[in-house]
Structure formats: C-alpha cells, structure tokens
Amino acid sequence: MPSSPANNAPVLTDLVMPKLGLTMTEGVLADWKVKPGDNVPAGAVIFVVETDKIANEVEAPSAGTIAEILVQAGETVPVGTPVARWTGKGFIAEAPDAPEPAVEAPKPQARGENLPVASGERIRATPLARRIARAQGVDLTGIIGSGPDGRIKAADVEAAAKTAPAAPPSAEGERMALPAKYLSMVRRVVTARREIPDFQVVRAADIGALLDLRGQLNQSGGRKISVNDMVLKAVGRALLAVPRANRIWDHDAHIAFAATDVGMVVNSEDGLFIPILRDAGRLPLDRLAGASAAAAAKAREGRLNAADMTGGAISVSNLGMFGAKALTPIISPPQSAILGVGAVEQVFRPDSMGRPVLRQEMTLTLSCDHRVYDGVLAARLLQAVAEALEAPHSLLLTEG
C-alpha cells in the first residue's frame, strides 16, 4: 500500500513478488538489476524471479525511483510479499488462499560485519547460493558473505568459483557445472516423480493414412506439416472429445480448462522446455504448424518467458525422429498428463480375413496423474488421440 507523504517526502509503493503461474505460491528472487536510489524507466528489468519452470525478468510497470530493497537476492518468499519500495506504481499480485508466512525484513548491516563463519557454526547462505555451490563444487566454508549478517549470496559463490584453483584430473571424471535453467528442469522432474501418483496407458496407432495425407499437404505449396504437428493437433482434438481430461490438480481441487492448450517438449542446450500451443484443438493445422515451429525456435534460442510455458493440462514428448520405439515420459507439474510418441514401425497385422497386411504403426504412451485420471478416462483420451491419427482428415477441422 502507498505510504502517506510527510514533509513533502515522495509517496512510496510496494513492489511485490508477482504471481507468474496458475499454481505459483512462492518464488526465488534470484537477482536484483537495480539498487536503492536508481531511477528506473518504465519497462526496465527490476529483478529476476526463479520459479520451478524458468527464470523470469520482472519489468517496471511505470517509471520510478527505488527507495529500499526489502528482500535480498536468493531469498524465497510467497507471492504478494513486498520485495522493495519505490515511487512508481505497484504490481498487482494474487496472493494464495492460504495464510502467508511472515517474512522477516533484512536487518541493517554495518560495514565490516562480513566475517568468516566460526568453526561449528551453521553456514548462512541463500538457497540459490547453496544450489550454485553444489552444482559448481564450491565449499561454502570460508566464503565471506556480502548479504545481511554475512549471509552468502549467489554472487559470492560465483566469485569464489572463479578464483578457486582448478581441481586435479580425476579418474572418476570431470565435474561439470550446470546452468540455472537446466537445474530448474531437474528440480521440476524430481518434484514430479516425488509428488505425482502417475500411471501409464499404452496403445499403437496405424498412421498410414496420416502419412499419406501429410505428403499431400506438403506438396500443395503451403506451410510444411510435420508428423509432430499432426500429433499435437490430434491431442487437442482429443481434449475436445474428452473434456473431462482437460483438467489439472490443485490443492485438493481440479482446475478445468475450456481452451485446448497443448504443451510441446523441446530439447535445447539448457535442457528440456515445454512451450504451450494455445487452443491446439481448434487452431487450423497450418497455423498450428507455424506456432510449433516458432515455439521450438524460441526454446532453443533461450527466449521463452513464463507466459510461454504456463497453462494446459497435457504435453507431447516425441522421440520418434530418433528411432526410439516408445518412451514413458514424466508429467510436468502442474499438468496432469503427457503423451510419449515413438518411432513409426512397419509391422504385419492380420486383416479381417486373417491375411497379413503391412501397417505403419506408432506407439503412444500416456502418463497420467491418478488424482485427475482413472484408468477408463486415460483409455478414452488415448483412444480419441489414436482415432484422430487413424482418421487424419479430422485434423483439418478447426472447431469442436
């Protein structure tokens, strides 16, 4: 809330931890881009927030002057917590329903208080600093922290890593530091495996007709369509046919979606990212192909933001282009399902008369959150996906 002016002092407003995702309740203030006294223009990056998905640059909603920093870099605080005070406009953040724990304001620190940790005393370090230290093999003991009360910050660990002597070669292999985006992906996977009660349903789909249709579409001179584009479209169409599957779990409740958003797993040098393709079930196939190509490019170039990866109840992970027969993918929270797509295989199957017929089949593996799905619902959704792939002209439809 704005403070009352006194003695012509400027009115100060809180800058708070923003809500950057549907189920986000807290975030790590990873880095400050400003300091007290800075005049910040509208649209300039003020600080960086790390969530379980990505690092997000938070921009100034207006011009203003930073008066006070309340939360230090590396601290984890709930959504809606004031992180700084300034003369510009405040952020509007939806606070979670549950009561928020009190956040202790940083204590003022006198010069010369940054002293090495005494023997036997617990090392004071921010969560981000500890993660970086583990990733880069840096010993926190003896590092002089620059934070309040000598607390070690991420920048202190990074500086120590640069000055530390190189480790001698080891027969056990070289320890490799990992980028923050990759570590975020790892934490998301670990959380999913620990917290989501998942199960899998598997079936094959005959995509001979789909491959023929794709060939015809790509000879028409329009935008090139990939098999993955058609799978994404089939998943979107399946959500229209089975709307009960278009839900996620959230604190003992379901959140149901009207739009048929579908995530697409993209591999990059910084790890796996899942941009969301909006309303894939209703989007024309050529426009969906354009959206998927643009999203894949943004992911590989490191240009995705939180909005690009927020939403949807299901994603698609396709390893067919690498020859993998099948895969059992891990659900990306807060989504409730992910479809694993294998390579196209030529197999003989008996026809109605028992004669062998050569078919082109793709193995589909649906991983589901049991808090949202039961076995019947999972089988119905997977059946709807397979039927859309086997009758591919339905993928040219744009409305449910």
Coordinates of C-alpha atoms in Angstrom, one line a residue:
M1 CA 0.0 0.0 0.0
P2 CA 1.3 3.6 -0.7
S3 CA 2.7 5.3 2.4
S4 CA 1.4 8.7 3.5
P5 CA 3.5 11.7 2.4
A6 CA 5.3 13.5 5.2
N7 CA 7.4 16.7 4.9
N8 CA 7.0 16.6 1.1
A9 CA 8.5 13.1 1.0
P10 CA 7.6 11.1 -2.1
V11 CA 4.7 8.5 -1.8
L12 CA 6.2 5.0 -1.7
T13 CA 4.6 1.9 -3.2
D14 CA 5.4 -1.8 -2.6
L15 CA 6.9 -3.8 -5.4
V16 CA 5.8 -7.4 -4.6
M17 CA 6.6 -10.9 -5.6
P18 CA 4.4 -11.4 -8.7
K19 CA 2.3 -14.5 -9.4
L20 CA 3.8 -15.9 -12.6
G21 CA 1.8 -19.1 -13.0
L22 CA -1.5 -20.6 -12.2
T23 CA -0.2 -22.6 -9.2
M24 CA 2.7 -20.5 -8.2
T25 CA 2.7 -19.7 -4.5
E26 CA 6.3 -18.5 -4.0
G27 CA 9.4 -17.6 -5.9
V28 CA 13.1 -17.2 -5.6
L29 CA 14.3 -13.6 -6.0
A30 CA 17.3 -14.7 -8.0
D31 CA 18.9 -11.3 -8.9
W32 CA 18.4 -7.5 -8.5
K33 CA 19.0 -5.4 -11.6
V34 CA 18.6 -2.1 -9.6
K35 CA 19.8 -0.6 -6.3
P36 CA 18.4 2.0 -3.9
G37 CA 18.5 5.4 -5.5
D38 CA 18.2 4.2 -9.0
N39 CA 15.8 6.0 -11.3
V40 CA 14.1 3.2 -13.3
P41 CA 12.3 3.9 -16.6
A42 CA 9.0 2.0 -17.4
G43 CA 9.7 -1.4 -18.9
A44 CA 13.2 -1.7 -17.5
V45 CA 14.0 -5.0 -15.8
I46 CA 14.0 -4.6 -12.0
F47 CA 14.6 -8.1 -10.7
V48 CA 14.7 -11.7 -11.8
V49 CA 12.4 -14.4 -10.2
E50 CA 13.2 -18.1 -10.5
T51 CA 10.2 -20.5 -10.4
D52 CA 10.1 -24.2 -11.0
K53 CA 9.9 -23.6 -14.7
I54 CA 12.2 -20.7 -15.7
A55 CA 13.9 -17.5 -14.7
N56 CA 11.6 -14.6 -15.3
E57 CA 12.7 -10.9 -15.8
V58 CA 10.2 -8.6 -14.0
E59 CA 9.8 -5.3 -15.6
A60 CA 8.9 -1.9 -14.1
P61 CA 5.2 -1.2 -14.6
S62 CA 6.0 2.6 -14.6
A63 CA 8.9 4.9 -14.1
G64 CA 10.0 5.4 -10.5
T65 CA 12.9 5.6 -8.1
I66 CA 14.0 2.7 -5.9
A67 CA 13.8 3.7 -2.2
E68 CA 14.5 0.5 -0.4
I69 CA 15.3 -3.2 -1.1
L70 CA 13.3 -5.5 1.3
V71 CA 14.2 -9.0 0.1
Q72 CA 17.8 -10.0 -0.8
A73 CA 18.8 -11.9 -3.8
G74 CA 18.5 -15.6 -3.2
E75 CA 15.6 -15.4 -0.8
T76 CA 12.4 -17.4 -1.4
V77 CA 9.2 -15.5 -0.5
P78 CA 5.4 -16.1 -1.0
V79 CA 3.5 -14.4 -3.9
G80 CA 2.4 -10.9 -2.8
T81 CA 5.3 -10.3 -0.4
P82 CA 6.8 -6.8 -0.7
V83 CA 10.3 -7.1 -2.1
A84 CA 11.1 -3.4 -2.5
R85 CA 9.6 0.1 -2.1
W86 CA 9.7 2.8 -4.7
T87 CA 7.9 5.9 -6.1
G88 CA 6.3 4.2 -9.1
K89 CA 3.2 2.0 -9.5
G90 CA 2.9 -1.3 -7.6
F91 CA 2.4 -4.7 -9.0
I92 CA -1.0 -6.4 -8.7
A93 CA -0.4 -10.0 -7.5
E94 CA -2.9 -12.6 -6.5
A95 CA -2.0 -13.8 -3.1
P96 CA -2.6 -17.6 -2.4
D97 CA -5.7 -18.6 -0.4
A98 CA -3.6 -20.0 2.5
P99 CA -2.2 -17.5 5.0
E100 CA 1.2 -16.4 4.0
P101 CA 4.1 -16.9 6.5
A102 CA 5.6 -13.7 7.8
V103 CA 8.7 -12.6 6.0
E104 CA 11.5 -11.1 8.2
A105 CA 12.8 -7.9 6.7
P106 CA 16.6 -7.8 6.1
K107 CA 18.4 -6.4 9.1
P108 CA 20.6 -3.3 8.6
Q109 CA 24.2 -4.3 8.3
A110 CA 27.2 -2.2 9.4
R111 CA 30.4 -2.1 7.5
G112 CA 32.9 -4.7 8.4
E113 CA 30.3 -7.2 9.7
N114 CA 31.0 -9.7 6.9
L115 CA 33.2 -12.2 8.8
P116 CA 34.1 -15.8 8.0
V117 CA 31.8 -18.4 9.7
A118 CA 33.2 -19.6 13.0
S119 CA 34.1 -23.3 13.4
G120 CA 31.0 -25.3 14.2
E121 CA 28.6 -22.5 13.3
R122 CA 25.9 -23.2 10.7
I123 CA 26.9 -21.6 7.4
R124 CA 24.4 -18.8 6.5
A125 CA 23.7 -18.9 2.7
T126 CA 20.7 -18.2 0.5
P127 CA 19.0 -21.3 -1.2
L128 CA 20.3 -20.1 -4.6
A129 CA 23.8 -19.8 -3.3
R130 CA 23.7 -23.3 -1.9
R131 CA 22.4 -24.7 -5.2
I132 CA 25.1 -23.0 -7.2
A133 CA 27.7 -24.2 -4.7
R134 CA 26.6 -27.8 -5.1
A135 CA 26.5 -27.5 -8.9
Q136 CA 30.0 -26.0 -9.2
G137 CA 31.6 -27.9 -6.3
V138 CA 32.4 -24.9 -4.2
D139 CA 33.0 -25.2 -0.5
L140 CA 30.9 -22.6 1.4
T141 CA 33.2 -22.7 4.4
G142 CA 35.5 -19.7 4.5
I143 CA 33.5 -17.6 1.9
I144 CA 32.8 -14.1 3.2
G145 CA 29.2 -13.4 2.5
S146 CA 28.1 -9.9 1.3
G147 CA 24.5 -10.3 2.4
P148 CA 22.8 -9.3 5.7
D149 CA 24.7 -10.6 8.7
G150 CA 27.3 -12.1 6.4
R151 CA 24.9 -14.3 4.6
I152 CA 26.5 -15.9 1.5
K153 CA 24.7 -14.8 -1.8
A154 CA 24.8 -16.4 -5.2
A155 CA 27.3 -13.7 -6.4
D156 CA 29.7 -14.6 -3.6
V157 CA 29.7 -18.3 -4.7
E158 CA 30.2 -17.4 -8.3
A159 CA 33.1 -15.1 -7.4
A160 CA 34.7 -17.9 -5.3
A161 CA 34.3 -20.4 -8.1
K162 CA 36.2 -18.1 -10.5
T163 CA 39.1 -17.7 -8.1
A164 CA 39.3 -21.3 -6.8
P165 CA 42.2 -23.4 -8.2
A166 CA 41.2 -25.9 -10.8
A167 CA 40.6 -29.4 -9.4
P168 CA 43.2 -32.0 -10.4
P169 CA 42.1 -34.5 -13.1
S170 CA 40.3 -37.5 -11.6
A171 CA 39.8 -41.0 -12.8
E172 CA 36.2 -40.6 -11.8
G173 CA 35.5 -37.9 -14.5
E174 CA 35.2 -34.2 -14.6
R175 CA 32.6 -32.4 -12.5
M176 CA 30.5 -30.1 -14.9
A177 CA 28.7 -27.0 -13.6
L178 CA 25.2 -26.8 -14.9
P179 CA 23.2 -23.7 -16.0
A180 CA 20.4 -22.5 -13.8
K181 CA 17.8 -23.3 -16.5
Y182 CA 18.9 -26.9 -16.6
L183 CA 18.8 -27.1 -12.8
S184 CA 15.2 -25.7 -12.9
M185 CA 14.3 -28.5 -15.3
V186 CA 15.9 -31.1 -13.0
R187 CA 14.0 -29.8 -9.9
R188 CA 10.7 -29.9 -11.9
V189 CA 11.3 -33.6 -12.8
V190 CA 12.3 -34.6 -9.3
T191 CA 9.2 -32.9 -7.9
A192 CA 7.0 -34.7 -10.4
R193 CA 8.4 -38.1 -9.6
R194 CA 8.1 -37.5 -5.8
E195 CA 4.7 -35.9 -5.7
I196 CA 2.6 -37.2 -8.6
P197 CA 0.9 -40.6 -8.4
D198 CA 1.2 -41.5 -12.0
F199 CA 0.3 -44.5 -14.2
Q200 CA 0.6 -45.3 -17.9
V201 CA -1.6 -46.5 -20.7
V202 CA -0.1 -47.7 -23.9
R203 CA -1.5 -48.5 -27.4
A204 CA -0.5 -48.4 -31.1
A205 CA -2.0 -46.2 -33.8
D206 CA -2.0 -47.0 -37.5
I207 CA -0.8 -43.8 -39.2
G208 CA -0.5 -45.0 -42.8
A209 CA -3.4 -42.7 -43.8
L210 CA -1.9 -39.8 -41.8
L211 CA 1.5 -40.1 -43.6
D212 CA -0.3 -40.1 -47.0
L213 CA -2.3 -37.0 -46.0
R214 CA 0.8 -35.3 -44.8
G215 CA 2.5 -35.9 -48.1
Q216 CA -0.4 -34.4 -50.0
L217 CA -0.5 -31.3 -47.8
N218 CA 3.2 -30.8 -48.1
Q219 CA 3.0 -31.0 -51.9
S220 CA 0.4 -28.2 -52.0
G221 CA 3.0 -25.5 -51.6
G222 CA 1.8 -24.3 -48.3
R223 CA 3.4 -24.4 -44.9
K224 CA 5.2 -27.7 -44.3
I225 CA 3.5 -30.0 -41.8
S226 CA 5.4 -32.4 -39.6
V227 CA 4.2 -35.6 -38.0
N228 CA 4.6 -34.0 -34.6
D229 CA 2.3 -31.1 -35.7
M230 CA -0.4 -33.7 -36.5
V231 CA 0.1 -35.4 -33.2
L232 CA -0.3 -32.1 -31.4
K233 CA -3.5 -31.4 -33.3
A234 CA -4.8 -34.9 -32.5
V235 CA -4.2 -34.3 -28.8
G236 CA -6.0 -31.0 -29.0
R237 CA -8.9 -32.7 -30.8
A238 CA -9.0 -35.4 -28.2
L239 CA -9.4 -32.8 -25.4
L240 CA -12.5 -31.5 -27.3
A241 CA -13.9 -35.1 -27.5
V242 CA -13.0 -35.9 -23.8
P243 CA -13.2 -32.6 -21.9
R244 CA -13.1 -34.4 -18.6
A245 CA -9.4 -34.9 -19.3
N246 CA -8.7 -31.2 -19.7
R247 CA -8.0 -30.7 -16.0
I248 CA -5.2 -30.3 -13.5
W249 CA -4.9 -31.0 -9.8
D250 CA -4.5 -28.0 -7.5
H251 CA -4.7 -28.3 -3.7
D252 CA -7.5 -30.9 -3.3
A253 CA -9.4 -29.5 -6.3
H254 CA -9.5 -29.7 -10.1
I255 CA -9.0 -26.8 -12.4
A256 CA -10.9 -27.3 -15.6
F257 CA -9.8 -25.6 -18.9
A258 CA -12.0 -24.5 -21.8
A259 CA -9.2 -23.9 -24.2
T260 CA -7.4 -27.0 -25.6
D261 CA -3.8 -25.9 -24.9
V262 CA -1.2 -28.5 -25.5
G263 CA 2.5 -28.4 -24.4
M264 CA 5.3 -29.4 -26.7
V265 CA 8.6 -30.8 -25.2
V266 CA 11.6 -29.1 -26.9
N267 CA 15.2 -30.1 -26.3
S268 CA 17.8 -27.3 -26.1
E269 CA 21.3 -26.8 -24.8
D270 CA 19.9 -25.6 -21.5
G271 CA 17.7 -28.7 -21.1
L272 CA 14.0 -29.5 -21.8
F273 CA 11.4 -26.8 -22.1
I274 CA 7.7 -27.1 -22.7
P275 CA 6.2 -24.1 -24.6
I276 CA 2.4 -24.1 -24.7
L277 CA 0.5 -24.1 -28.0
R278 CA -2.8 -22.2 -27.4
D279 CA -6.1 -24.0 -28.2
A280 CA -4.4 -26.5 -30.5
G281 CA -7.6 -28.5 -30.9
R282 CA -9.4 -25.5 -32.6
L283 CA -6.4 -24.0 -34.4
P284 CA -6.1 -24.7 -38.1
L285 CA -3.4 -27.3 -38.8
D286 CA -1.2 -24.9 -40.9
R287 CA -1.3 -22.2 -38.2
L288 CA -0.6 -24.8 -35.5
A289 CA 2.5 -25.9 -37.5
G290 CA 3.6 -22.3 -37.6
A291 CA 3.1 -21.8 -33.9
S292 CA 5.0 -25.0 -33.1
A293 CA 8.0 -24.0 -35.3
A294 CA 8.1 -20.6 -33.7
A295 CA 7.8 -22.0 -30.1
A296 CA 10.6 -24.5 -30.8
A297 CA 12.9 -21.7 -32.1
K298 CA 12.2 -19.6 -29.0
A299 CA 13.0 -22.5 -26.8
R300 CA 16.3 -23.4 -28.5
E301 CA 17.4 -19.7 -28.5
G302 CA 16.6 -19.2 -24.8
R303 CA 13.8 -16.6 -25.5
L304 CA 10.9 -18.3 -23.7
N305 CA 9.3 -16.5 -20.8
A306 CA 6.9 -17.7 -18.1
A307 CA 3.8 -16.9 -20.1
D308 CA 5.0 -19.1 -23.0
M309 CA 5.2 -22.1 -20.7
T310 CA 2.1 -21.6 -18.4
G311 CA -1.2 -23.3 -18.9
G312 CA -2.5 -26.5 -20.4
A313 CA -3.3 -29.9 -18.9
I314 CA -1.2 -32.1 -21.2
S315 CA 2.0 -32.1 -23.2
V316 CA 3.6 -34.2 -26.0
S317 CA 7.1 -35.6 -25.9
N318 CA 8.1 -37.1 -29.3
L319 CA 11.3 -39.2 -29.7
G320 CA 10.2 -40.9 -32.8
M321 CA 12.6 -38.9 -35.0
F322 CA 15.5 -40.5 -33.1
G323 CA 14.3 -44.1 -33.7
A324 CA 13.0 -44.7 -30.1
K325 CA 10.2 -47.3 -30.2
A326 CA 8.5 -46.0 -27.1
L327 CA 9.1 -43.9 -24.1
T328 CA 7.5 -43.4 -20.7
P329 CA 7.6 -39.6 -20.1
I330 CA 7.4 -37.8 -16.8
I331 CA 4.5 -35.4 -16.2
S332 CA 5.5 -31.7 -16.0
P333 CA 3.6 -30.2 -13.0
P334 CA 1.1 -28.7 -12.7
Q335 CA -0.1 -30.5 -15.8
S336 CA -1.9 -33.9 -15.3
A337 CA -0.7 -35.9 -18.4
I338 CA 2.0 -36.2 -21.0
L339 CA 1.9 -38.3 -24.2
G340 CA 5.1 -40.1 -25.3
V341 CA 5.4 -40.7 -29.0
G342 CA 7.6 -43.4 -30.5
A343 CA 9.0 -44.0 -34.0
V344 CA 7.0 -45.3 -36.9
E345 CA 7.4 -49.0 -37.4
Q346 CA 6.4 -51.2 -40.3
V347 CA 4.6 -54.3 -38.9
F348 CA 2.4 -57.1 -40.4
R349 CA -1.1 -57.3 -38.9
P350 CA -3.9 -59.7 -39.9
D351 CA -6.9 -58.2 -41.7
S352 CA -10.5 -59.4 -41.3
M353 CA -9.8 -62.5 -43.3
G354 CA -6.6 -63.3 -41.4
R355 CA -4.3 -62.3 -44.2
P356 CA -1.1 -60.3 -43.2
V357 CA -1.3 -56.6 -44.1
L358 CA 1.7 -54.3 -43.8
R359 CA 0.9 -51.4 -41.5
Q360 CA 2.8 -48.3 -40.3
E361 CA 2.3 -48.1 -36.5
M362 CA 3.3 -45.6 -33.9
T363 CA 3.4 -46.5 -30.1
L364 CA 1.7 -44.0 -27.9
T365 CA 2.3 -43.9 -24.1
L366 CA 0.1 -41.7 -21.9
S367 CA 1.4 -40.9 -18.4
C368 CA -1.4 -39.7 -16.2
D369 CA -1.9 -38.1 -12.8
H370 CA -4.1 -40.5 -10.8
R371 CA -5.6 -37.6 -8.9
V372 CA -7.2 -36.4 -12.1
Y373 CA -7.4 -39.6 -14.2
D374 CA -8.7 -43.1 -13.6
G375 CA -7.9 -45.9 -16.0
V376 CA -11.1 -45.5 -18.0
L377 CA -10.6 -41.8 -18.6
A378 CA -7.0 -42.4 -19.6
A379 CA -8.0 -45.1 -22.0
R380 CA -10.8 -42.9 -23.5
L381 CA -8.4 -40.0 -24.1
L382 CA -5.7 -42.2 -25.6
Q383 CA -8.4 -43.8 -27.8
A384 CA -9.5 -40.4 -29.0
V385 CA -5.9 -39.5 -29.9
A386 CA -5.4 -42.7 -31.8
E387 CA -8.7 -42.4 -33.7
A388 CA -7.8 -38.8 -34.8
L389 CA -4.5 -40.1 -36.1
E390 CA -6.1 -43.0 -37.9
A391 CA -8.8 -40.8 -39.5
P392 CA -6.5 -37.9 -40.2
H393 CA -8.9 -35.7 -42.2
S394 CA -10.5 -34.9 -38.8
L395 CA -7.2 -32.9 -38.1
L396 CA -8.3 -30.5 -40.8
L397 CA -11.3 -29.4 -38.7
T398 CA -11.0 -26.2 -36.7
E399 CA -14.0 -26.4 -34.3
G400 CA -15.2 -28.9 -31.8

